[in-house]
mmCIF file with all atom_site columns, C-alpha atoms in Angstrom:
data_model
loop_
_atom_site.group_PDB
_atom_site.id
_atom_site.type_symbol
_atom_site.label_atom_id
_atom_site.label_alt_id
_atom_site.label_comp_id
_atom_site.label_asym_id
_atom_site.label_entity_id
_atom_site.label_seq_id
_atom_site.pdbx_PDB_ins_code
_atom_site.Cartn_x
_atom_site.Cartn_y
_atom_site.Cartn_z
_atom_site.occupancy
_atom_site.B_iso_or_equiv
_atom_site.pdbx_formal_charge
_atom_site.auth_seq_id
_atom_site.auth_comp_id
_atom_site.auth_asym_id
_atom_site.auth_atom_id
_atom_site.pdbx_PDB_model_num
ATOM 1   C CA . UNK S 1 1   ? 128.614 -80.595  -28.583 1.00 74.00 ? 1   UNK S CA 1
ATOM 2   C CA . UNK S 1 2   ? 129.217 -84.193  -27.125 1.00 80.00 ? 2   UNK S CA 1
ATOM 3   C CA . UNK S 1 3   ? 128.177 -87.304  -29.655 1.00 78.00 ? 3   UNK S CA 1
ATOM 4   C CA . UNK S 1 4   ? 124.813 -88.253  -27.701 1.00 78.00 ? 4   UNK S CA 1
ATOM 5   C CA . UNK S 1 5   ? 123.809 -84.553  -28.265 1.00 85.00 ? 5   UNK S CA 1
ATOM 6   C CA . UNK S 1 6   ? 124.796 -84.272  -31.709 1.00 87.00 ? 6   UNK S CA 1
ATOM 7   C CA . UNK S 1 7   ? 123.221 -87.595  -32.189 1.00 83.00 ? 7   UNK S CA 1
ATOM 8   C CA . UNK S 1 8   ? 119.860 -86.973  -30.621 1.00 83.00 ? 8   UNK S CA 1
ATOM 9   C CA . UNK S 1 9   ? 119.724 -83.558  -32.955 1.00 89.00 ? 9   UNK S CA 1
ATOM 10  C CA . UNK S 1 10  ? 120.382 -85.691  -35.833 1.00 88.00 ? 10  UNK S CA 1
ATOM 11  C CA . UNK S 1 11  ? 117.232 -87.690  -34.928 1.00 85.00 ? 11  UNK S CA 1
ATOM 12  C CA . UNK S 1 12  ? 115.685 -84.452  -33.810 1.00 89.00 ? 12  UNK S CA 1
ATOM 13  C CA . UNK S 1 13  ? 115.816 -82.990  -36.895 1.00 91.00 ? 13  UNK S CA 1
ATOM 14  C CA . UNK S 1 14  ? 115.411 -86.489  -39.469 1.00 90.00 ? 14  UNK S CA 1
ATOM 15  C CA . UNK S 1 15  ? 111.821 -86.893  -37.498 1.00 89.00 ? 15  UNK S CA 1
ATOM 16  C CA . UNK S 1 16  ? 111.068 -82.993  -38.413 1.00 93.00 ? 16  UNK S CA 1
ATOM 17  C CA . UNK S 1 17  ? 112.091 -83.878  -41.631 1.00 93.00 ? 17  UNK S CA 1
ATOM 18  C CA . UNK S 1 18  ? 109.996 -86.931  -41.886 1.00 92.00 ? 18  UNK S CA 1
ATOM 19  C CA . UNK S 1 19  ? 106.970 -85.167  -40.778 1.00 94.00 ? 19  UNK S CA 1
ATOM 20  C CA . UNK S 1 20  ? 107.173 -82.729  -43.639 1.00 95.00 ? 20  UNK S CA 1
ATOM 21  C CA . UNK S 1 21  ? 107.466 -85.200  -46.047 1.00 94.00 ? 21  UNK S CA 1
ATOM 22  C CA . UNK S 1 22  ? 104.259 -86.992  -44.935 1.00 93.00 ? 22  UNK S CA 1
ATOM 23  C CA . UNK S 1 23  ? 102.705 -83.843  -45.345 1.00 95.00 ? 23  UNK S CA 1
ATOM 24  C CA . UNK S 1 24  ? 103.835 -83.189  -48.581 1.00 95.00 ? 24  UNK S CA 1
ATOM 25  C CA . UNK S 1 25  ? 102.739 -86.518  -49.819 1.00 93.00 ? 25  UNK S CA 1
ATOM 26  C CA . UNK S 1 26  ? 99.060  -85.870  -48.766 1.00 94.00 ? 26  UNK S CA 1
ATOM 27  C CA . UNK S 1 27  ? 99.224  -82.467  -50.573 1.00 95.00 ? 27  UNK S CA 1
ATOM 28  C CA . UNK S 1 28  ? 100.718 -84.566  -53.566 1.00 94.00 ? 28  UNK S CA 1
ATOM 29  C CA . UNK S 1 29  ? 98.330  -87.608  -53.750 1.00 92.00 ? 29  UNK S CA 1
ATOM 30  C CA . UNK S 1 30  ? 95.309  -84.476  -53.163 1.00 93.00 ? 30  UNK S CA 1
ATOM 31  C CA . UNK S 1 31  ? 96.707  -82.915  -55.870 1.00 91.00 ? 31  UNK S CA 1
ATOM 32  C CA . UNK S 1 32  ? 96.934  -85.998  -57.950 1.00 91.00 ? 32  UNK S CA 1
ATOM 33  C CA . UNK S 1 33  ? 93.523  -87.558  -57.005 1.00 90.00 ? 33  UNK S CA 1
ATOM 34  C CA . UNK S 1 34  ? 91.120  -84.430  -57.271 1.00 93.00 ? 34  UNK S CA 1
ATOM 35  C CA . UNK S 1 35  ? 93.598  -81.883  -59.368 1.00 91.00 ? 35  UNK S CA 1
ATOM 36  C CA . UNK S 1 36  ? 94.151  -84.361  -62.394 1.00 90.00 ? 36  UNK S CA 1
ATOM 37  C CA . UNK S 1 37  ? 89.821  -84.803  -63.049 1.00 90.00 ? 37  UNK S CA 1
ATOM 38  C CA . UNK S 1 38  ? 89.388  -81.590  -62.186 1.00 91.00 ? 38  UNK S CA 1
ATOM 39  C CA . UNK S 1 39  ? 91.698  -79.978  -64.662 1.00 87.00 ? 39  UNK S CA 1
ATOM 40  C CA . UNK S 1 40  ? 90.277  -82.427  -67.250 1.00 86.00 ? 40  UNK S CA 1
ATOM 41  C CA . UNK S 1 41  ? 86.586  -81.818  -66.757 1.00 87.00 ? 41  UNK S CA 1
ATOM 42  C CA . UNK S 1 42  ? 87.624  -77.644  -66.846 1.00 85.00 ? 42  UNK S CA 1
ATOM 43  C CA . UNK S 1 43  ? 89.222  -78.402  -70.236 1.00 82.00 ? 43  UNK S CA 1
ATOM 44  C CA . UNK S 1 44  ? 86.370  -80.309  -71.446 1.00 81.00 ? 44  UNK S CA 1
ATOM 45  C CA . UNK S 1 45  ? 83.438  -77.719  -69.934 1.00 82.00 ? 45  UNK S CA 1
ATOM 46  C CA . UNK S 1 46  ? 85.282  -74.479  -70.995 1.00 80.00 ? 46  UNK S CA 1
ATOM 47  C CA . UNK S 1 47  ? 86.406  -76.433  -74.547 1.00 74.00 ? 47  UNK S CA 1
ATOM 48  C CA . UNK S 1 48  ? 89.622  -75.472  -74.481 1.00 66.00 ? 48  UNK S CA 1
ATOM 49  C CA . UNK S 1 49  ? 90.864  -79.516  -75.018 1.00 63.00 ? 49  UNK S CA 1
ATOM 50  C CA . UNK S 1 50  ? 93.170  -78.667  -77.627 1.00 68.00 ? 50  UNK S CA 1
ATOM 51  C CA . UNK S 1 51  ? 95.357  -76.674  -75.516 1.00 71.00 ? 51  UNK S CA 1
ATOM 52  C CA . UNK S 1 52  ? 94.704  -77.903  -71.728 1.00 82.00 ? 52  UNK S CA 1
ATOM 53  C CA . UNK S 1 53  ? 94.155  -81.942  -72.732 1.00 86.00 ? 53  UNK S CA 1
ATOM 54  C CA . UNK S 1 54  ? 97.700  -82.768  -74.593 1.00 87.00 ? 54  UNK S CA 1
ATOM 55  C CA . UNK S 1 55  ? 99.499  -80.855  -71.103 1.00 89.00 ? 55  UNK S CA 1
ATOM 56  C CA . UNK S 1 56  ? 97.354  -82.973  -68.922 1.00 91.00 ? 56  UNK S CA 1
ATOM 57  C CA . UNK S 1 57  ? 99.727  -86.653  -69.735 1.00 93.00 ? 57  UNK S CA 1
ATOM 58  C CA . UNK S 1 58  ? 102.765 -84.361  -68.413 1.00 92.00 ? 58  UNK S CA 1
ATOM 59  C CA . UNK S 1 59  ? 101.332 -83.099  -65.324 1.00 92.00 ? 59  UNK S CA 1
ATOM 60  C CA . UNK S 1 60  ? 100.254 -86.768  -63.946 1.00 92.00 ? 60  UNK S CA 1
ATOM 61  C CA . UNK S 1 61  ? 103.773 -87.845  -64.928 1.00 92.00 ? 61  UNK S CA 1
ATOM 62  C CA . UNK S 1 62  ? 105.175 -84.970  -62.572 1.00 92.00 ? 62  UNK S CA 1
ATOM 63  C CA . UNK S 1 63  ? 102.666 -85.757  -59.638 1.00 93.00 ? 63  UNK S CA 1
ATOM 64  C CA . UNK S 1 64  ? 104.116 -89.769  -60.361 1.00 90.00 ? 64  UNK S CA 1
ATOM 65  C CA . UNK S 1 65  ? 107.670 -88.666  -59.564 1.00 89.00 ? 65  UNK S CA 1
ATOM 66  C CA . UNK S 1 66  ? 107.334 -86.207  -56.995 1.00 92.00 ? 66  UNK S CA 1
ATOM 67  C CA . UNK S 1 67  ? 105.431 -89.356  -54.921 1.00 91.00 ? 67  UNK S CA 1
ATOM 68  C CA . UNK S 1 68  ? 108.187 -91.375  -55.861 1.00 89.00 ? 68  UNK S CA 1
ATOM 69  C CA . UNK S 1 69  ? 110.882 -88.778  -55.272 1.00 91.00 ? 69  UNK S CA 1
ATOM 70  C CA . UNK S 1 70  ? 109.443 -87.977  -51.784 1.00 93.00 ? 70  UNK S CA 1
ATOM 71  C CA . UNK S 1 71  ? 108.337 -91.447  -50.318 1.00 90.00 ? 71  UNK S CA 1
ATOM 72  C CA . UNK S 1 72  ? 112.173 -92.539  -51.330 1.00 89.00 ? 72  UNK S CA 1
ATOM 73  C CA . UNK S 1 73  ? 113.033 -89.217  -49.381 1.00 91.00 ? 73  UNK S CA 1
ATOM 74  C CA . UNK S 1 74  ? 110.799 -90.680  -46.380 1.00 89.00 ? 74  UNK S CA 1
ATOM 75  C CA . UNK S 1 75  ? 112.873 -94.482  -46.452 1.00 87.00 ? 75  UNK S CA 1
ATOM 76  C CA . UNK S 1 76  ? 115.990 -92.616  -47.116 1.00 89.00 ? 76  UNK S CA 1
ATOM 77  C CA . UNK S 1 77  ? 115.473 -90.005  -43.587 1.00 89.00 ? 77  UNK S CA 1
ATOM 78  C CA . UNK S 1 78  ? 114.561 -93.665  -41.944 1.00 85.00 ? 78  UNK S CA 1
ATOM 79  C CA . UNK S 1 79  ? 117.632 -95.736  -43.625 1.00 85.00 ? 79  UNK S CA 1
ATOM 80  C CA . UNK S 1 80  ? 119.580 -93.513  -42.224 1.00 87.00 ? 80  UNK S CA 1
ATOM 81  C CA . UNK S 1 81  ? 118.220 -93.489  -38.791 1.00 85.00 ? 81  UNK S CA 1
ATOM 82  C CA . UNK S 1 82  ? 118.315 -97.179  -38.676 1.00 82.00 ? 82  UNK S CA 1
ATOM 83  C CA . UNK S 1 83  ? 121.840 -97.174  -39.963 1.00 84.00 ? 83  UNK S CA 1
ATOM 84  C CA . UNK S 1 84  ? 123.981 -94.573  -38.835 1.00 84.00 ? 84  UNK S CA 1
ATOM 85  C CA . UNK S 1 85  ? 121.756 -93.226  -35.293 1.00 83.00 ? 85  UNK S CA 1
ATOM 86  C CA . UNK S 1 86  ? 120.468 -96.604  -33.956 1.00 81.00 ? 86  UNK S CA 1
ATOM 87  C CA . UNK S 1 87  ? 123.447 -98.574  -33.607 1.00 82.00 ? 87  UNK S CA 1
ATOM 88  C CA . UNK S 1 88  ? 125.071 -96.045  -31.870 1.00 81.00 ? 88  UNK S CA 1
ATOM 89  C CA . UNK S 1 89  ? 122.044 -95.559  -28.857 1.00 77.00 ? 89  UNK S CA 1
ATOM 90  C CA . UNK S 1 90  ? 122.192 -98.678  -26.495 1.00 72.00 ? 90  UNK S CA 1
ATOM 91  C CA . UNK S 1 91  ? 119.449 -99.698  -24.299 1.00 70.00 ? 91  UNK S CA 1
ATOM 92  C CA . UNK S 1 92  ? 116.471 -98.413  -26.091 1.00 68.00 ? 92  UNK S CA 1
ATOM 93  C CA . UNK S 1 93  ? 113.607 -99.104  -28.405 1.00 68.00 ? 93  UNK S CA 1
ATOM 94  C CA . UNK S 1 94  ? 115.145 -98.902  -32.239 1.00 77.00 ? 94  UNK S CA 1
ATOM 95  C CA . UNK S 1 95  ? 112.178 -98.462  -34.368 1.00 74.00 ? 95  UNK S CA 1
ATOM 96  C CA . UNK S 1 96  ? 113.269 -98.445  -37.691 1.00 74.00 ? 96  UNK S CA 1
ATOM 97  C CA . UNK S 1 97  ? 115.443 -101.639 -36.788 1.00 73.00 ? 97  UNK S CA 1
ATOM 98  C CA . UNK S 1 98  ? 112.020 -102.735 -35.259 1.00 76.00 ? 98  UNK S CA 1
ATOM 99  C CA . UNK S 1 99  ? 109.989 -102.501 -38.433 1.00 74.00 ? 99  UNK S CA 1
ATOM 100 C CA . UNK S 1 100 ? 112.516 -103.574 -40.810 1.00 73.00 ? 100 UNK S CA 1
ATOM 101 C CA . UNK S 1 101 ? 112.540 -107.055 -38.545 1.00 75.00 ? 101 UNK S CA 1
ATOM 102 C CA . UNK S 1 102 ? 109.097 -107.126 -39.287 1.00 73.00 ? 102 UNK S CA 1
ATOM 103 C CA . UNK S 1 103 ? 107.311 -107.753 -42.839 1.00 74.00 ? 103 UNK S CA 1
ATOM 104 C CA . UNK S 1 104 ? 103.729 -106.895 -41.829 1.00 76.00 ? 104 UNK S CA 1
ATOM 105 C CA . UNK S 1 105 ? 104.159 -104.005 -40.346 1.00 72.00 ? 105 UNK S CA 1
ATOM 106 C CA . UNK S 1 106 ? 105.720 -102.163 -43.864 1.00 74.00 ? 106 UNK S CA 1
ATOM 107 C CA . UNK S 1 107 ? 103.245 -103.939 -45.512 1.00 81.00 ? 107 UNK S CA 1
ATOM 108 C CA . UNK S 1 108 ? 100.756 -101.132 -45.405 1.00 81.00 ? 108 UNK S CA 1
ATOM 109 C CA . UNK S 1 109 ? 103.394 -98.794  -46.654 1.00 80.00 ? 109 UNK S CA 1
ATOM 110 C CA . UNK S 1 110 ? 104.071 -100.929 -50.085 1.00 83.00 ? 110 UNK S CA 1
ATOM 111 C CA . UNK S 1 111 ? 100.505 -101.878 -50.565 1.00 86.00 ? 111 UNK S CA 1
ATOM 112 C CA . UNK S 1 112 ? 99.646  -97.573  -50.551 1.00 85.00 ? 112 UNK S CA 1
ATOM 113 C CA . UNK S 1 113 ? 102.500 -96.856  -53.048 1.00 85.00 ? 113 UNK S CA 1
ATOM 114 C CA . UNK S 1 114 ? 101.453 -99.974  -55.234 1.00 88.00 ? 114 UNK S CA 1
ATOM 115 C CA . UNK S 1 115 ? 98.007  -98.419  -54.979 1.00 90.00 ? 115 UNK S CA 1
ATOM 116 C CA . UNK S 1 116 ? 99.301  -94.520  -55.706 1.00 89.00 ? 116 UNK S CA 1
ATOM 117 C CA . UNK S 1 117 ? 101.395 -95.739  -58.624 1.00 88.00 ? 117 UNK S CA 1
ATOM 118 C CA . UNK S 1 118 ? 98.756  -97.997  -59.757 1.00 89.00 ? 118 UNK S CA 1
ATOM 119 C CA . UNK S 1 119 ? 95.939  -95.457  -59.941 1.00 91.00 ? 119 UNK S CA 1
ATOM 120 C CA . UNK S 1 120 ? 98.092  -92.719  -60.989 1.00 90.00 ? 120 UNK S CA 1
ATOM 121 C CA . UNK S 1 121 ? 99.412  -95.027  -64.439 1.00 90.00 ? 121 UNK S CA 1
ATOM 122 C CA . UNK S 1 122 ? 96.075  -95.292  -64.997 1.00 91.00 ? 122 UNK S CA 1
ATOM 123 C CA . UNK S 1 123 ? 95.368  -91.572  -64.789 1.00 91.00 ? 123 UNK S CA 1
ATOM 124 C CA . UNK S 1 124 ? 98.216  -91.128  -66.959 1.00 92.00 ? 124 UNK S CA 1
ATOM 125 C CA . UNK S 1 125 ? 96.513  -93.376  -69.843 1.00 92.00 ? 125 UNK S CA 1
ATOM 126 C CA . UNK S 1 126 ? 93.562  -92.254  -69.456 1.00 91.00 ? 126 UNK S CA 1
ATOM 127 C CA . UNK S 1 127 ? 95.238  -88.592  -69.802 1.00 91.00 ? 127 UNK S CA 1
ATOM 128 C CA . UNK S 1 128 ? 96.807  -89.891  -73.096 1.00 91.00 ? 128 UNK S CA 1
ATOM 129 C CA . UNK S 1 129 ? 93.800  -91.098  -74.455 1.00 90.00 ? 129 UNK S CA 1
ATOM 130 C CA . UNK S 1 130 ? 92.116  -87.744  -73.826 1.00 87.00 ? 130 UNK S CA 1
ATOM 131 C CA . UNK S 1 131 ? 95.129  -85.579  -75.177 1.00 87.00 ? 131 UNK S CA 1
ATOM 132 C CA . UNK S 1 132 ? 95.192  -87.775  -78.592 1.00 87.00 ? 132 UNK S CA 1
ATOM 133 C CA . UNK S 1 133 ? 91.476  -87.594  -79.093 1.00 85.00 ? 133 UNK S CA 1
ATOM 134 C CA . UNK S 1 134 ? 91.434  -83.904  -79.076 1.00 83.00 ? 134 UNK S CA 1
ATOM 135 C CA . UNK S 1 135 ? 95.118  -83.149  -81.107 1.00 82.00 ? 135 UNK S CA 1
ATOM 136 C CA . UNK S 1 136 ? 93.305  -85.595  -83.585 1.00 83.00 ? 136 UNK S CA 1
ATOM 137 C CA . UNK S 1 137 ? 90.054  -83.434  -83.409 1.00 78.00 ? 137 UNK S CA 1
ATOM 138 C CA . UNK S 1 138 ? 92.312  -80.554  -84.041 1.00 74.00 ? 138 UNK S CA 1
ATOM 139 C CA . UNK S 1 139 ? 94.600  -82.402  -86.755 1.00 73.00 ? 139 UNK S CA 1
ATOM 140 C CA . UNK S 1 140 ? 91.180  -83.303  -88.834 1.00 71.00 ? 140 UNK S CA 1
ATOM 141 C CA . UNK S 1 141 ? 90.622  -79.425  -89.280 1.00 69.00 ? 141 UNK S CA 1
ATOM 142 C CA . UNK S 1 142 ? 94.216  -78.948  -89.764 1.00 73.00 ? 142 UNK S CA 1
ATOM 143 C CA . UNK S 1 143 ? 96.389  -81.583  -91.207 1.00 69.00 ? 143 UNK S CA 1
ATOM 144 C CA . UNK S 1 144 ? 99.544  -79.370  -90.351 1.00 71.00 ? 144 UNK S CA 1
ATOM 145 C CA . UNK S 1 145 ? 99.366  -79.910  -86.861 1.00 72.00 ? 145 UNK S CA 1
ATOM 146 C CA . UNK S 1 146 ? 99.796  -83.784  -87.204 1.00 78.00 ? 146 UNK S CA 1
ATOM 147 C CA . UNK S 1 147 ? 103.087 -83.536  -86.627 1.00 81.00 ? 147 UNK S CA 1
ATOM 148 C CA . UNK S 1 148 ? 102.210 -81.964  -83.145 1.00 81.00 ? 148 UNK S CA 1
ATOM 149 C CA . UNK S 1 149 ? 99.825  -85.122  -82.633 1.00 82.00 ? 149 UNK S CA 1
ATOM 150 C CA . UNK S 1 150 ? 102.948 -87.548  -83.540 1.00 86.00 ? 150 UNK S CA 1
ATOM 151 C CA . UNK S 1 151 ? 105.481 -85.927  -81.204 1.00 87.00 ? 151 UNK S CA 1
ATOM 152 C CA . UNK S 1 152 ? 103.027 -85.355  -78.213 1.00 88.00 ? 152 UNK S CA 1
ATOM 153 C CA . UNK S 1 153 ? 102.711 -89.254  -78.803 1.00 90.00 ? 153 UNK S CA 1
ATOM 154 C CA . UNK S 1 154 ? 106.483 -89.990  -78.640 1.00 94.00 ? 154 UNK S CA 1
ATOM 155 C CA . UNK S 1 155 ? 106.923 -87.539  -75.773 1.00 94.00 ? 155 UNK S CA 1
ATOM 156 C CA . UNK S 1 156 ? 103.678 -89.714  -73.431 1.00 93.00 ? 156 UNK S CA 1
ATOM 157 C CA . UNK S 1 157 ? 105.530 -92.764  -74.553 1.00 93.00 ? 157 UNK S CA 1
ATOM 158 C CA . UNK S 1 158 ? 108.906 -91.942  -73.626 1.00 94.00 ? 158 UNK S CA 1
ATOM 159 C CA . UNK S 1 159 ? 107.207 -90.468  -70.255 1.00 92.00 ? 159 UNK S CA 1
ATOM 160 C CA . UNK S 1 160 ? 105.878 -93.670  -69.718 1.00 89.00 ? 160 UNK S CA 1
ATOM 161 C CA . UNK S 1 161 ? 108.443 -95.487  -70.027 1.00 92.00 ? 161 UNK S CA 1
ATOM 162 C CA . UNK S 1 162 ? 110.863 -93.075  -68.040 1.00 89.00 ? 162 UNK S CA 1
ATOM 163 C CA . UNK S 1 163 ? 108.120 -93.172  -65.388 1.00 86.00 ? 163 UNK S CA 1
ATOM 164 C CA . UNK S 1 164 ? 108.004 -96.680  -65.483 1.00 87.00 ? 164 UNK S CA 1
ATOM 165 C CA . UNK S 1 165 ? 112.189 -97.108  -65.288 1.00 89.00 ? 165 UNK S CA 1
ATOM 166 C CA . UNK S 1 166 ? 112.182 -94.541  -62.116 1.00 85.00 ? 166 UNK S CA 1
ATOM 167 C CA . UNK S 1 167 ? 109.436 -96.766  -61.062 1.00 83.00 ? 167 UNK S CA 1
ATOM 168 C CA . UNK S 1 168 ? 111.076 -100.184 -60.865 1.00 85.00 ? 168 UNK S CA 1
ATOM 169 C CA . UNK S 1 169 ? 114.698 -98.326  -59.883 1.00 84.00 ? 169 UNK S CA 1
ATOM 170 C CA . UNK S 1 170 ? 113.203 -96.412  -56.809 1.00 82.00 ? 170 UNK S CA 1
ATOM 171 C CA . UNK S 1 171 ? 110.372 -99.301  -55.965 1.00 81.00 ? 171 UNK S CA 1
ATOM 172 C CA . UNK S 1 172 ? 113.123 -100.426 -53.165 1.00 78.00 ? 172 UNK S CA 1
ATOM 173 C CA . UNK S 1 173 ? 114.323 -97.672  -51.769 1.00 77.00 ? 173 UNK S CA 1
ATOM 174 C CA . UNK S 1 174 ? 110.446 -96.257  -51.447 1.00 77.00 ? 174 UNK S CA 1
ATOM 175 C CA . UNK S 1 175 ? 109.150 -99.156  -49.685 1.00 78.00 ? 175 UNK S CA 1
ATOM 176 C CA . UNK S 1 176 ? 111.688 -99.910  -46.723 1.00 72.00 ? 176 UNK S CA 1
ATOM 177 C CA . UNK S 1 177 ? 114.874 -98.887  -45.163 1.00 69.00 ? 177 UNK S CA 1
ATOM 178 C CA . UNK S 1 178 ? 116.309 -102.182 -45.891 1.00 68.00 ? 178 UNK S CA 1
ATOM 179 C CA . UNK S 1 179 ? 117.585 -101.090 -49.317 1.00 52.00 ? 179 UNK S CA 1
ATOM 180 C CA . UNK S 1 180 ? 121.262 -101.366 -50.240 1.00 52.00 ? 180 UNK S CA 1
ATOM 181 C CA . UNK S 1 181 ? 123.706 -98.828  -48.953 1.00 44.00 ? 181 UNK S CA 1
#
């Protein structure tokens, strides 16, 4: 296989690649935007919120970083095409060099993660707020599950703030192809 070949696979295969991940981000933000208040109003209408409500927190924390973990997967597939497949084809159209060179364009792109992340923090406080109003429905009738109540507390605020840490780490890296190499 000659270099332009093995070249145009490479971009062959990074566009595939790309198109999955959109489509695994729309499943994702679904999931997130009609799975989370769903789940919540089933825990709430079949009364089970002492053991669906203090799992909720968690699950909105793992729809948070598998958005993050696949749009970063999406500017990583189109890093690399800028970096490693463009400069190598002359004479033709480089498009992630194209819409790196130009602000408005990616715009879009950074204002729907802000958005997802946004939303989805929300979600997750609104999730903790839920979860410790029914452990401390559940501590009142029994005062030996408290400790339950206390670490489900520590474990949303370390989540948060783990969240939060991926968060600012990946924000880069999930909003262009500019990032560092």
């Amino acid at each position: 296989m000659d270099d332009n070949s093995f070249l145009l696979q490479q971009f062959i295969t990074l566009r595939d690649e790309i198109k999955t991940i959109k489509a695994r981000l729309f499943w994702i933000v679904a999931m997130g935007l009609f799975g989370v208040p769903l789940i919540t109003y089933l825990a709430e209408s079949l009364g089970q919120t002492g053991l669906l409500m203090p799992m909720i927190p968690y699950v909105v924390l793992v729809v948070i970083v598998m958005f993050i973990a696949e749009q970063t997967a999406l500017m990583r597939a189109g890093q690399y095409i800028r970096c490693n497949i463009e400069p190598k084809v002359t004479d033709a159209l480089q498009w992630e060099s194209w819409l790196e060179k130009r602000e408005s364009v990616r715009m879009l792109d950074k204002h729907f993660f802000a958005v997802f992340v946004l939303v989805f923090f929300v979600y997750y406080f609104m999730a903790i707020g839920s979860a410790v109003r029914s452990l401390m429905a559940e501590t009142a009738e029994d005062a030996s599950r408290q400790m339950w109540m206390i670490a489900a507390v520590v474990t949303y605020s370390i989540g948060g703030i783990w969240a939060l840490s991926t968060l600012l780490h990946h924000w880069r890296s999930a909003t262009g192809t500019s990032a560092e190499e």
